[in-house]
CSV table of C-alpha atoms in Angstrom, one decimal:
chain,number,residue,atom,x,y,z
A,16,ALA,CA,-16.7,-17.7,15.8
A,17,LYS,CA,-15.5,-14.5,14.3
A,18,THR,CA,-13.6,-13.6,17.2
A,19,PHE,CA,-11.6,-16.4,17.3
A,20,LEU,CA,-10.5,-16.5,13.3
A,21,LEU,CA,-10.1,-12.5,13.7
A,22,LEU,CA,-7.5,-13.8,16.7
A,23,PHE,CA,-6.1,-15.8,14.9
A,24,PHE,CA,-5.7,-14.0,11.5
A,25,LEU,CA,-3.9,-10.9,13.9
A,26,GLY,CA,-1.6,-13.6,15.0
A,27,LEU,CA,-0.9,-15.0,11.8
A,28,THR,CA,0.0,-11.5,10.5
A,29,LEU,CA,1.9,-10.1,13.3
A,30,THR,CA,4.2,-13.1,13.4
A,31,SER,CA,4.3,-12.6,9.9
A,32,GLY,CA,6.3,-9.7,10.5
A,33,SER,CA,5.5,-8.4,7.3
A,34,ARG,CA,5.2,-4.6,7.1
A,35,ALA,CA,2.4,-4.4,4.6
A,36,ALA,CA,0.7,-7.1,6.1
A,37,PHE,CA,0.7,-5.2,9.1
A,38,GLY,CA,-0.7,-2.1,7.8
A,39,GLY,CA,-3.2,-3.8,6.5
A,40,VAL,CA,-4.7,-5.0,9.7
A,41,ILE,CA,-4.9,-1.5,10.9
A,42,LEU,CA,-6.3,0.4,7.5
A,43,ALA,CA,-8.8,-2.8,7.7
A,44,PHE,CA,-10.3,-1.7,11.4
A,45,ILE,CA,-10.3,1.3,10.2
A,46,LEU,CA,-12.2,0.7,6.6
A,47,ASN,CA,-15.1,-1.4,8.8
A,48,GLY,CA,-15.9,1.6,11.0
A,49,GLN,CA,-17.0,-1.3,13.4
A,50,PHE,CA,-14.2,-0.4,16.1
A,51,ASN,CA,-15.7,-1.1,19.8
A,52,LEU,CA,-14.4,-1.6,22.7
A,53,LYS,CA,-14.5,-5.9,23.1
A,54,LYS,CA,-13.2,-5.4,19.9
A,55,PHE,CA,-10.1,-3.2,20.8
A,56,ILE,CA,-9.5,-5.1,24.6
A,57,SER,CA,-9.2,-8.4,22.4
A,58,ILE,CA,-6.5,-6.6,20.0
A,59,ILE,CA,-4.8,-5.4,22.9
A,60,VAL,CA,-5.1,-8.7,24.6
A,61,SER,CA,-4.2,-10.7,22.1
A,62,LEU,CA,-1.1,-8.8,21.1
A,63,GLY,CA,-0.2,-8.6,24.7
A,64,VAL,CA,-0.2,-13.2,24.6
A,65,LEU,CA,2.0,-12.7,21.5
A,66,LEU,CA,4.7,-10.3,22.7
A,67,ILE,CA,4.4,-13.1,26.0
A,68,ALA,CA,5.5,-16.0,23.7
A,69,GLN,CA,7.8,-14.2,21.3
A,70,GLN,CA,10.0,-13.1,24.6
A,71,ILE,CA,9.8,-16.8,25.4
A,72,ALA,CA,10.7,-17.8,21.9
A,73,SER,CA,13.4,-15.6,21.4
A,74,GLY,CA,14.9,-16.7,24.8
A,75,TYR,CA,15.2,-20.6,23.4
A,76,ASP,CA,16.8,-18.9,20.2
A,77,PHE,CA,13.5,-18.8,17.9
A,78,HIS,CA,12.8,-16.0,15.9
A,79,THR,CA,9.3,-15.3,14.6
A,80,GLY,CA,8.6,-12.2,12.4
A,81,LEU,CA,7.3,-10.3,15.7
A,82,ASP,CA,10.9,-9.7,15.7
A,83,ARG,CA,11.0,-6.9,12.8
A,84,ILE,CA,8.4,-5.7,15.0
A,85,ILE,CA,10.1,-5.6,18.3
A,86,ALA,CA,12.8,-4.1,16.4
A,87,SER,CA,14.1,-0.9,16.1
A,88,GLU,CA,14.7,0.6,12.2
A,89,HIS,CA,18.8,0.9,12.6
A,90,SER,CA,18.1,-2.4,13.1
A,91,GLU,CA,19.6,-5.6,11.0
A,92,GLU,CA,15.8,-7.5,11.2
A,93,GLY,CA,13.8,-4.3,11.8
A,94,MET,CA,10.5,-3.4,10.6
A,95,LEU,CA,11.7,-0.3,8.3
A,96,SER,CA,15.4,-2.2,8.2
A,97,GLY,CA,17.2,-0.1,4.7
A,98,ARG,CA,13.7,1.9,4.0
A,99,SER,CA,14.9,4.8,4.6
A,100,MET,CA,18.4,4.6,3.6
A,101,GLU,CA,16.8,3.6,0.2
A,102,TRP,CA,14.2,6.3,-0.1
A,103,LEU,CA,17.2,9.0,0.8
A,104,TYR,CA,18.8,7.2,-2.6
A,105,ALA,CA,15.5,7.7,-4.2
A,106,TYR,CA,14.7,11.1,-3.6
A,107,GLU,CA,18.5,11.9,-4.4
A,108,THR,CA,18.0,10.2,-7.7
A,109,PHE,CA,14.6,12.4,-8.4
A,110,LEU,CA,16.7,15.4,-8.0
A,111,GLU,CA,18.7,14.6,-11.1
A,112,ALA,CA,16.1,15.4,-13.3
A,113,PRO,CA,12.4,16.9,-11.3
A,114,LEU,CA,10.7,17.6,-13.9
A,115,THR,CA,11.9,15.2,-17.1
A,116,GLY,CA,12.5,12.3,-14.9
A,117,HIS,CA,14.6,9.8,-15.8
A,118,GLY,CA,12.6,8.5,-18.7
A,119,LEU,CA,10.0,5.2,-19.7
A,120,ASN,CA,13.0,2.5,-18.6
A,121,ASN,CA,13.6,3.5,-15.5
A,122,TYR,CA,11.1,2.2,-13.3
A,123,ALA,CA,12.2,1.9,-9.3
A,124,TYR,CA,15.2,3.2,-10.5
A,125,ILE,CA,18.4,4.3,-8.2
A,126,SER,CA,21.4,6.6,-9.8
A,127,GLU,CA,24.2,4.9,-10.0
A,128,GLN,CA,26.2,8.1,-9.1
A,129,VAL,CA,23.9,8.3,-5.8
A,130,LEU,CA,24.8,5.1,-4.8
A,131,ILE,CA,28.5,5.9,-5.8
A,132,ARG,CA,28.6,9.4,-3.5
A,133,HIS,CA,27.1,7.4,-0.6
A,134,GLY,CA,29.8,4.6,-0.7
A,135,VAL,CA,27.8,1.5,-1.0
A,136,PHE,CA,29.4,-0.4,-3.6
A,137,LYS,CA,32.0,-0.3,-1.4
A,138,ILE,CA,30.3,-2.1,1.2
A,139,ASP,CA,28.2,-4.4,-1.6
A,140,PRO,CA,29.5,-4.2,-4.8
A,141,ASN,CA,26.6,-6.6,-5.8
A,142,PHE,CA,24.0,-4.2,-4.4
A,143,ALA,CA,20.4,-3.9,-6.2
A,144,ALA,CA,19.2,-0.6,-5.6
A,145,ASN,CA,15.3,-0.2,-5.5
A,146,PRO,CA,13.4,3.1,-3.9
A,147,HIS,CA,10.3,1.0,-1.9
A,148,ASN,CA,7.9,3.0,-2.9
A,149,SER,CA,6.2,2.9,-5.9
A,150,PHE,CA,4.8,6.9,-5.8
A,151,MET,CA,8.7,7.8,-5.6
A,152,ALA,CA,9.5,5.4,-8.1
A,153,VAL,CA,7.1,6.9,-10.5
A,154,SER,CA,8.2,10.4,-9.7
A,155,ILE,CA,12.0,9.3,-11.0
A,156,GLN,CA,10.2,8.1,-13.9
A,157,TYR,CA,8.1,10.4,-15.3
A,158,GLY,CA,9.3,13.2,-13.2
A,159,ALA,CA,7.7,15.3,-10.6
A,160,VAL,CA,4.6,17.0,-12.7
A,161,PHE,CA,3.6,14.4,-14.9
A,162,ALA,CA,3.9,11.6,-12.1
A,163,GLY,CA,2.3,14.1,-10.0
A,164,PHE,CA,-1.0,14.3,-12.5
A,165,ILE,CA,-1.2,10.3,-12.4
A,166,ILE,CA,-0.8,10.0,-8.4
A,167,ALA,CA,-3.8,13.0,-8.4
A,168,MET,CA,-5.9,10.8,-11.2
A,169,LEU,CA,-5.4,7.5,-9.2
A,170,LEU,CA,-6.7,9.7,-5.8
A,171,PHE,CA,-9.8,11.1,-7.6
A,172,HIS,CA,-10.9,7.8,-9.1
A,173,ILE,CA,-10.3,6.5,-5.0
A,174,TYR,CA,-12.8,8.5,-3.4
A,175,LYS,CA,-14.9,8.8,-6.0
A,176,ALA,CA,-15.2,5.1,-5.0
A,177,HIS,CA,-15.3,5.4,-1.7
A,178,LYS,CA,-17.8,8.3,-2.4
A,179,HIS,CA,-20.4,6.2,-4.4
A,180,ASN,CA,-20.4,3.4,-2.2
A,181,CYS,CA,-18.1,0.7,-4.0
A,182,PRO,CA,-20.3,-2.3,-4.1
A,183,LYS,CA,-18.3,-4.7,-1.7
A,184,LYS,CA,-16.3,-3.3,0.7
A,185,SER,CA,-13.7,-6.2,0.4
A,186,VAL,CA,-13.4,-5.0,-2.8
A,187,TYR,CA,-13.3,-1.2,-1.8
A,188,PHE,CA,-10.4,-2.5,0.9
A,189,ALA,CA,-8.0,-4.2,-2.1
A,190,ILE,CA,-8.1,-0.9,-3.5
A,191,VAL,CA,-7.2,0.9,-1.0
A,192,TYR,CA,-4.6,-1.7,0.7
A,193,SER,CA,-3.0,-1.5,-2.5
A,194,PHE,CA,-2.2,2.0,-2.7
A,195,PHE,CA,-1.6,2.4,0.9
A,196,ALA,CA,1.4,-0.6,0.7
A,197,ALA,CA,2.5,1.6,-2.6
A,198,SER,CA,4.5,3.7,-0.2
A,199,ILE,CA,7.2,1.0,1.0
A,200,GLU,CA,7.1,-1.2,-2.1
A,201,SER,CA,7.6,-0.2,-5.4
A,202,TYR,CA,5.1,-2.6,-7.3
A,203,LEU,CA,2.2,-0.3,-7.8
A,204,PHE,CA,2.5,1.1,-11.3
A,205,GLY,CA,3.9,-2.8,-12.6
A,206,VAL,CA,1.7,-6.2,-13.1
A,207,SER,CA,4.6,-8.2,-12.4
A,208,ALA,CA,3.6,-7.7,-8.4
A,209,PHE,CA,0.4,-9.4,-7.2
A,210,GLU,CA,0.0,-6.7,-5.8
A,211,GLY,CA,0.2,-4.3,-8.3
A,212,PHE,CA,-2.3,-6.4,-10.6
A,213,ILE,CA,-4.8,-6.5,-7.8
A,214,PHE,CA,-4.8,-2.7,-7.5
A,215,TRP,CA,-5.6,-2.1,-11.9
A,216,SER,CA,-7.8,-5.5,-11.6
A,217,VAL,CA,-9.7,-4.2,-8.5
A,218,LEU,CA,-10.0,-0.7,-9.5
A,219,PRO,CA,-11.6,-0.5,-12.6
A,220,LEU,CA,-14.3,-3.3,-11.5
A,221,CYS,CA,-14.9,-1.0,-9.0
A,222,LEU,CA,-15.3,1.9,-10.6
A,223,MET,CA,-17.6,-0.1,-13.5
A,224,ALA,CA,-20.0,-0.6,-10.8
A,225,VAL,CA,-20.3,2.3,-9.7
A,226,TYR,CA,-20.6,4.2,-13.3
A,227,LYS,CA,-23.8,1.5,-13.5
A,228,ARG,CA,-25.2,2.7,-10.9
A,229,GLN,CA,-25.2,6.2,-11.9
A,230,ASP,CA,-26.6,5.2,-14.9
A,231,ALA,CA,-29.4,2.9,-13.6
A,232,GLU,CA,-30.0,6.2,-11.3
A,233,THR,CA,-30.2,8.3,-14.1
A,234,GLU,CA,-32.9,6.4,-16.2
A,235,THR,CA,-35.2,6.0,-13.3
A,236,VAL,CA,-35.5,9.8,-12.3
A,237,ARG,CA,-35.5,10.9,-16.1
A,238,PRO,CA,-38.4,12.1,-16.8
A,239,LYS,CA,-40.7,9.8,-19.8
A,240,GLU,CA,-40.9,12.3,-23.2
A,241,PRO,CA,-44.4,12.9,-24.2
A,242,THR,CA,-46.5,10.7,-26.0
A,243,TRP,CA,-48.8,12.2,-28.8
A,244,ALA,CA,-51.8,10.4,-29.9
């Protein structure tokens, strides 16, 4: 039953064509630490069946999310479609104010001058630019120094949660997955997106459990004070 559910949800994830979901599957196997030959063969067989099904479906002009995985980056339907250019716009925007940033009101901001220079408005006057990378977005907002401090602080706390065994694997996965997926979306530092809300809710809860356990262990090993008759 577990194998069937694994294959079923793997199939749903791949056919969705979601970049973040596809990366989440890979991350789940890495963090689980129980990746064996049987599971590897099951995944390969499942991928083969899904790809064959996708090819048959495309012959009838029926498209699934697998099209995004198979398509190249330069294709309009590719998994990285448009990302490379948006990352380039974000990088050039960052270079306009690398130390001080563009200010608090410019999160996930792309400079209009950058878009004009690349002729984007000539192609689509209503184009809404977005870095699609949370770390680049916060660097554009705060500048390299302060953004670097924020990212380093988050990495430290994620490492602390890992080192001291966050109570549940599912909780730790939610933290790492949200942080990983932030490299392709600009949601991590805003609570309006579900993934960003999950990250900022779950990470403190995990750390609180870690600190409580450390306090309990400290109390256990602390020598008792002598009592005077």
